[in-house]
Rosetta silent file (secondary structure, phi, psi, omega in degrees, C-alpha in Angstrom):
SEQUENCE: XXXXXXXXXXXXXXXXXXXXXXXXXXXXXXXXXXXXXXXXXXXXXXXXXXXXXXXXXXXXXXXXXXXXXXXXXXXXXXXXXXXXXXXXXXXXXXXXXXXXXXXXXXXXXXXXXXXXXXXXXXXXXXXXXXXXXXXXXXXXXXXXXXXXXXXXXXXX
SCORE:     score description
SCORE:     0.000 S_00000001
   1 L     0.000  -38.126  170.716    0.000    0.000    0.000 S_00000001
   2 E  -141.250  138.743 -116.360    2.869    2.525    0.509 S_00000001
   3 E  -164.238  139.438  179.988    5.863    2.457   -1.501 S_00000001
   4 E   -73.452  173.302  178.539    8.904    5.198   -1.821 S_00000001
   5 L   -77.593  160.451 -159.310    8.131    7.380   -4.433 S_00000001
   6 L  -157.377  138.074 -164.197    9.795    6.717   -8.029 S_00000001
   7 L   -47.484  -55.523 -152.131   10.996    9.632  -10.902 S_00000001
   8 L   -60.765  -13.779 -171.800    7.837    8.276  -12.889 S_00000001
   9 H   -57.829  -31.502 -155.520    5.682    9.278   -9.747 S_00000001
  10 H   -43.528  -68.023  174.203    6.512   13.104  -10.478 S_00000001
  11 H   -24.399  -74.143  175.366    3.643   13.958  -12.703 S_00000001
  12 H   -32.166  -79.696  160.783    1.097   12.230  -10.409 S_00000001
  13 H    -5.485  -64.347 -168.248    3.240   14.204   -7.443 S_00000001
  14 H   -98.144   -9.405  154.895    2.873   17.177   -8.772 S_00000001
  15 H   -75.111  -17.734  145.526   -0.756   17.364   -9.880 S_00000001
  16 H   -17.967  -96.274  156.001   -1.433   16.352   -6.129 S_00000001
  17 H     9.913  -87.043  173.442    0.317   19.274   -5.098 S_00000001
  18 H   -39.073  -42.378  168.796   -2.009   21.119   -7.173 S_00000001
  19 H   -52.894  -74.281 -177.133   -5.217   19.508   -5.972 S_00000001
  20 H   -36.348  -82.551 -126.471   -3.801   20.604   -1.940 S_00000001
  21 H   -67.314  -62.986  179.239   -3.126   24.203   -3.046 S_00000001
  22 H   -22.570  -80.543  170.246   -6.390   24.221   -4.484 S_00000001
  23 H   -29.482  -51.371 -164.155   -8.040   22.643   -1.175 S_00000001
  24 L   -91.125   37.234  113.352   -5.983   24.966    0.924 S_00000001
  25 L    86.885   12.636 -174.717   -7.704   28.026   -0.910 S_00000001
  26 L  -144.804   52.058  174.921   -3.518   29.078   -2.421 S_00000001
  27 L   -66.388  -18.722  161.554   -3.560   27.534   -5.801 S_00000001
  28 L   -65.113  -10.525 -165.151   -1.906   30.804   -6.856 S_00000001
  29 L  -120.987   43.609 -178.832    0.684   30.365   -4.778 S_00000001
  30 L  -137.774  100.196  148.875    1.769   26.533   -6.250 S_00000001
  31 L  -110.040   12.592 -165.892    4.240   27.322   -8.192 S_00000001
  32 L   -55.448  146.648  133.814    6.500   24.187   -8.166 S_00000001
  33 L   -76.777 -172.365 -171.643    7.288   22.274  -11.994 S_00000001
  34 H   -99.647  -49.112 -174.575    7.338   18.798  -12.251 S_00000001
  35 H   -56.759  -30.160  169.423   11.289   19.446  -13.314 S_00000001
  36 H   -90.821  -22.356  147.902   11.817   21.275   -9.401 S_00000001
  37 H   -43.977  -67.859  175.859    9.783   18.308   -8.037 S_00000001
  38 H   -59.429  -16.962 -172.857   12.314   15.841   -9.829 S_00000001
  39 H   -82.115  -31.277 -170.171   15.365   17.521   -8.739 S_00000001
  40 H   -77.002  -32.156 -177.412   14.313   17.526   -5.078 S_00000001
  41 H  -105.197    4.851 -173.131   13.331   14.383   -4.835 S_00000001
  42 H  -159.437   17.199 -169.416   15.454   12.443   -7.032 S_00000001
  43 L   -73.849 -167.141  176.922   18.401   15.082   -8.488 S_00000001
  44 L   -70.225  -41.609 -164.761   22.200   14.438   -7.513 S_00000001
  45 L  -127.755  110.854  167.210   21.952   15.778   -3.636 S_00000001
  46 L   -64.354  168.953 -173.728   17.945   15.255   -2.702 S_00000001
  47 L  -148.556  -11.436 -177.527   16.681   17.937   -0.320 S_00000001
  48 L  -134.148  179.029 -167.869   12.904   16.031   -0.163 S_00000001
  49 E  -162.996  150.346  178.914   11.910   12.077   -0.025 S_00000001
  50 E  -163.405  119.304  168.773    8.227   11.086   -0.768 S_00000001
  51 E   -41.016   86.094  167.031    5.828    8.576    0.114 S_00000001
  52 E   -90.460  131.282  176.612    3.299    7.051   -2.570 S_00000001
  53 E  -106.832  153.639 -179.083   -0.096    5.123   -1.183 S_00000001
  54 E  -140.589  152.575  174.350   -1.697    2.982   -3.834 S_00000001
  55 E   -83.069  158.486  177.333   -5.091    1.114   -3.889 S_00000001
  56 L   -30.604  -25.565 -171.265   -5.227   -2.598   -4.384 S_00000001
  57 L  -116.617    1.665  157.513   -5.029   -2.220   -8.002 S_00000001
  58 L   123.566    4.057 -172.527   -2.032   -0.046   -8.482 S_00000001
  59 E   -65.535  102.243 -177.990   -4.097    3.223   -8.082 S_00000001
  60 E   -57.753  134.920 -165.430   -2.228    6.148   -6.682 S_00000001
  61 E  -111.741  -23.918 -168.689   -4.240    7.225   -3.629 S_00000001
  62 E   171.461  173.935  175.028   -1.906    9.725   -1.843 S_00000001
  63 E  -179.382  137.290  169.906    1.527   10.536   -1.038 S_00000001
  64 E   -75.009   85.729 -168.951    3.768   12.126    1.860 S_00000001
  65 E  -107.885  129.870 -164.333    6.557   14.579    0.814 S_00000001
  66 E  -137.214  163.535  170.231    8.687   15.170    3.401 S_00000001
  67 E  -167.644  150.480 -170.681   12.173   16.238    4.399 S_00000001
  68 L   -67.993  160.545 -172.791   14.659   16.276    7.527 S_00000001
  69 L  -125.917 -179.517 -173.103   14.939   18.808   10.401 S_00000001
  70 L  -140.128  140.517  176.965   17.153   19.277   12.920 S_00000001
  71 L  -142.781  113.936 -178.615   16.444   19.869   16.832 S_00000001
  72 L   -65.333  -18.247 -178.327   19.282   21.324   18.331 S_00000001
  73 L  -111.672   46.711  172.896   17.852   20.514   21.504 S_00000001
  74 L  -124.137  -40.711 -165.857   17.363   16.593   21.045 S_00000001
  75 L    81.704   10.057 -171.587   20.494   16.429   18.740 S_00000001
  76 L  -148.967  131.803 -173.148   19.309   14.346   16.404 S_00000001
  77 L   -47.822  140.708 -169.155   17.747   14.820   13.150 S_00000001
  78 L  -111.128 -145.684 -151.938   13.058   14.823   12.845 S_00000001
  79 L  -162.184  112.894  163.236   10.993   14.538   10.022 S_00000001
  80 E  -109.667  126.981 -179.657    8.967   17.568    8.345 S_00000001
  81 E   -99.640  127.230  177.822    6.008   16.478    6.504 S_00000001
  82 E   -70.715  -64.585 -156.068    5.509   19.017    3.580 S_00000001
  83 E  -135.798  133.513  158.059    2.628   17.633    1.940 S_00000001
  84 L  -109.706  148.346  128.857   -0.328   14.814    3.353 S_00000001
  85 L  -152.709  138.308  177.113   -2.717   14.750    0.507 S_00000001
  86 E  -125.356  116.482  157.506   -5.272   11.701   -0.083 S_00000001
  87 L   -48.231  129.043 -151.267   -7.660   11.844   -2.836 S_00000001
  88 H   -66.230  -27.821  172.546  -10.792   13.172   -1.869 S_00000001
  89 H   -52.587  -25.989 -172.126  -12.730   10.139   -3.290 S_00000001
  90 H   -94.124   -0.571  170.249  -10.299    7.656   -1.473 S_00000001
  91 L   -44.710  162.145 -165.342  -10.445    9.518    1.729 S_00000001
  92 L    76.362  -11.084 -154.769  -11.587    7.146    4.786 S_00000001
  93 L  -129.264   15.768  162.553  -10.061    4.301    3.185 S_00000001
  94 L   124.187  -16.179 -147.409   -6.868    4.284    5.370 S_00000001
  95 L   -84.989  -14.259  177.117   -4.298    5.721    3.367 S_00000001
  96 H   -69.879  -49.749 -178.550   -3.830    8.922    5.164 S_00000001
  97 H   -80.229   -2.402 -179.569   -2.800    6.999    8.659 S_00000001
  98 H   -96.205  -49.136  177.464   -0.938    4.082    6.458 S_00000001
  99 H   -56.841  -74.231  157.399    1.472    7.411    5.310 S_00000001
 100 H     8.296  -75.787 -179.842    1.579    8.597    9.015 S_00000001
 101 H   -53.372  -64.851 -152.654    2.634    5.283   10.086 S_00000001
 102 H   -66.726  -21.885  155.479    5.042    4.745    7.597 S_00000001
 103 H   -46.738  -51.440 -172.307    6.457    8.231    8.556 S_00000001
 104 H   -80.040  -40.843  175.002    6.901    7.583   12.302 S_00000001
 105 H   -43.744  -36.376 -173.637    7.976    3.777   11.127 S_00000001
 106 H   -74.926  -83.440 -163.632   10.929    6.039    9.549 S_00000001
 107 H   -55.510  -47.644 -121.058   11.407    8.572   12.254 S_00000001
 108 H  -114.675  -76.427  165.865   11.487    5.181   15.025 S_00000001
 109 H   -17.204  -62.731 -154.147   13.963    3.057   12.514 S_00000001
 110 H   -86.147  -23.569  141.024   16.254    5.798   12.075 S_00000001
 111 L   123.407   37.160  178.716   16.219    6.942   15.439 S_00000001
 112 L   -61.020  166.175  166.880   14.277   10.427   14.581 S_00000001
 113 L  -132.617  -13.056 -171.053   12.668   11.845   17.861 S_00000001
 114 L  -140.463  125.268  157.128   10.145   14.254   16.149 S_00000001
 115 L  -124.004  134.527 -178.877    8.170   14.069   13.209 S_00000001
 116 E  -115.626  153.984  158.984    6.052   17.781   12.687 S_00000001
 117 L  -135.915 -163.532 -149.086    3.929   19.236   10.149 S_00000001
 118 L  -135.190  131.680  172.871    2.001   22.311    9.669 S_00000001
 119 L  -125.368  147.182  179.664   -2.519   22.345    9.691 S_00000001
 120 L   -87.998  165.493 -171.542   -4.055   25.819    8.442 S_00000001
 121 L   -72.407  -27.051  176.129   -6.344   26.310   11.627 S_00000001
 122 L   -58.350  -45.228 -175.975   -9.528   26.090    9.436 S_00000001
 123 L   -65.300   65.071 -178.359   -9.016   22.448    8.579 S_00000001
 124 H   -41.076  -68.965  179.487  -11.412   20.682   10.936 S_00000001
 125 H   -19.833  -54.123 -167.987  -10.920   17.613    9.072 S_00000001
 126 H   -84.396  -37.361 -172.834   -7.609   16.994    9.019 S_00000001
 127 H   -97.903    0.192  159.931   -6.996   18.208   12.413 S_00000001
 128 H   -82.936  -19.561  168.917   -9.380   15.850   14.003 S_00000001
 129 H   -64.598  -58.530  169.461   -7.697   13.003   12.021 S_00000001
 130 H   -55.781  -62.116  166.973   -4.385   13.839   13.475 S_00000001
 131 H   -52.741   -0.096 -171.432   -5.558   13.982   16.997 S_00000001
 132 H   -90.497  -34.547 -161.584   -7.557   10.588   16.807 S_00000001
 133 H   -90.870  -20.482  170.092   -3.904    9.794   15.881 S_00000001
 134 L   122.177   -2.127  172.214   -2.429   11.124   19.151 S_00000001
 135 L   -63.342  166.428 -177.354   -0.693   14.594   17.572 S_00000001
 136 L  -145.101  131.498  178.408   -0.739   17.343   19.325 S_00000001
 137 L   -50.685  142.254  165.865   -0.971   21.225   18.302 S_00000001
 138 L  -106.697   78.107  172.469    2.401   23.463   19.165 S_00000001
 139 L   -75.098   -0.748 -155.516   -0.018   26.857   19.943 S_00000001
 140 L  -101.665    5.742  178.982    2.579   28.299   22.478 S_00000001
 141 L  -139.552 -168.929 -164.130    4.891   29.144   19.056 S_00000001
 142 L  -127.310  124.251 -156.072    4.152   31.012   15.484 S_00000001
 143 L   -93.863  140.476 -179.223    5.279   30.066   12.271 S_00000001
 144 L  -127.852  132.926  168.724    7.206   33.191   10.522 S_00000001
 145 L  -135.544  158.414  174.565    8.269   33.323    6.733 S_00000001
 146 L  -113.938  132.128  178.338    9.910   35.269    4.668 S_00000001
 147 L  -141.443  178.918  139.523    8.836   35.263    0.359 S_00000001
 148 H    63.440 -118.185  153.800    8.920   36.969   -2.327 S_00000001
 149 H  -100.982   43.346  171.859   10.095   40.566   -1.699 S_00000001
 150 H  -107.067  -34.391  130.264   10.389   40.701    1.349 S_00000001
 151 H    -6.264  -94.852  158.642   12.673   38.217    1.193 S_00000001
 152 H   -59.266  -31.602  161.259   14.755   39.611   -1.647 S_00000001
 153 H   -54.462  -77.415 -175.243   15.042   42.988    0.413 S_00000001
 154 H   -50.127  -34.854  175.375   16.511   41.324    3.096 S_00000001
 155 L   -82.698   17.934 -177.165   19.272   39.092    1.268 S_00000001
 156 L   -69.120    0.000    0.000   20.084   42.087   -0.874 S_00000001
């Protein structure tokens, strides 16, 4: 049912992608190719790793893109999940918590202490799925980014 991800996956990959941004209301702001998907996930020095779930018959169903962290105060390298996305018809059918699993199966193997991701606050769904799973919200800190030109001012 879940399988690493493979160059031919990209396409699939990256209209995913597209579906989330869509869901998550920032389809304008999905600007990845399928050629900066393959380099990240499969170029000379990867910087992402990704998860494909498939239905019984070979279907793609979902997939997990992820990449490593750091916690200076554990010492030992986590797990950031970029992207969950399950198709909405195959939602329910398991495949969201079989990517989970095989995440933490990862982080527990390798001897990860943290795997984190990001929920917009709006997403009832999703964040009652994770807590059924035993996650737990980090409210006490605030995610900050820098894009576009604000960005480019500062590394000028």
């Amino acid at each position: 049912m879940i399988r690493n991800a493979t160059p031919a996956d990209v396409p699939v990959i990256h209209a995913m992608v597209r579906d989330l941004a869509e869901y998550e209301k920032a389809l304008h702001e999905a600007r990845a190719t399928e050629a900066q998907l393959h380099e990240a996930l499969f170029g000379e020095r990867p910087a992402a790793f990704a998860f494909i779930a498939e239905t019984p018959d070979g279907q793609v169903a979902g997939f997990a893109l992820w990449f490593l962290n750091f916690s200076t105060w554990r010492g030992v390298h986590g797990i950031y999940l970029e992207d969950l996305y399950v198709r909405p018809e195959l939602r329910g059918g398991g495949y969201g918590k079989a990517l989970l699993t095989e995440l933490a199966r990862t982080c527990v193997e390798r001897g990860y202490e943290r795997l984190e991701w990001s929920v917009l606050n709006w997403n009832e769904p999703s964040i009652t799925f994770y807590e059924a799973l035993g996650a737990r919200p980090q409210d006490e800190w605030t995610v900050y980014r820098l894009t576009d030109g604000a960005l480019a001012a500062l590394g000028s």
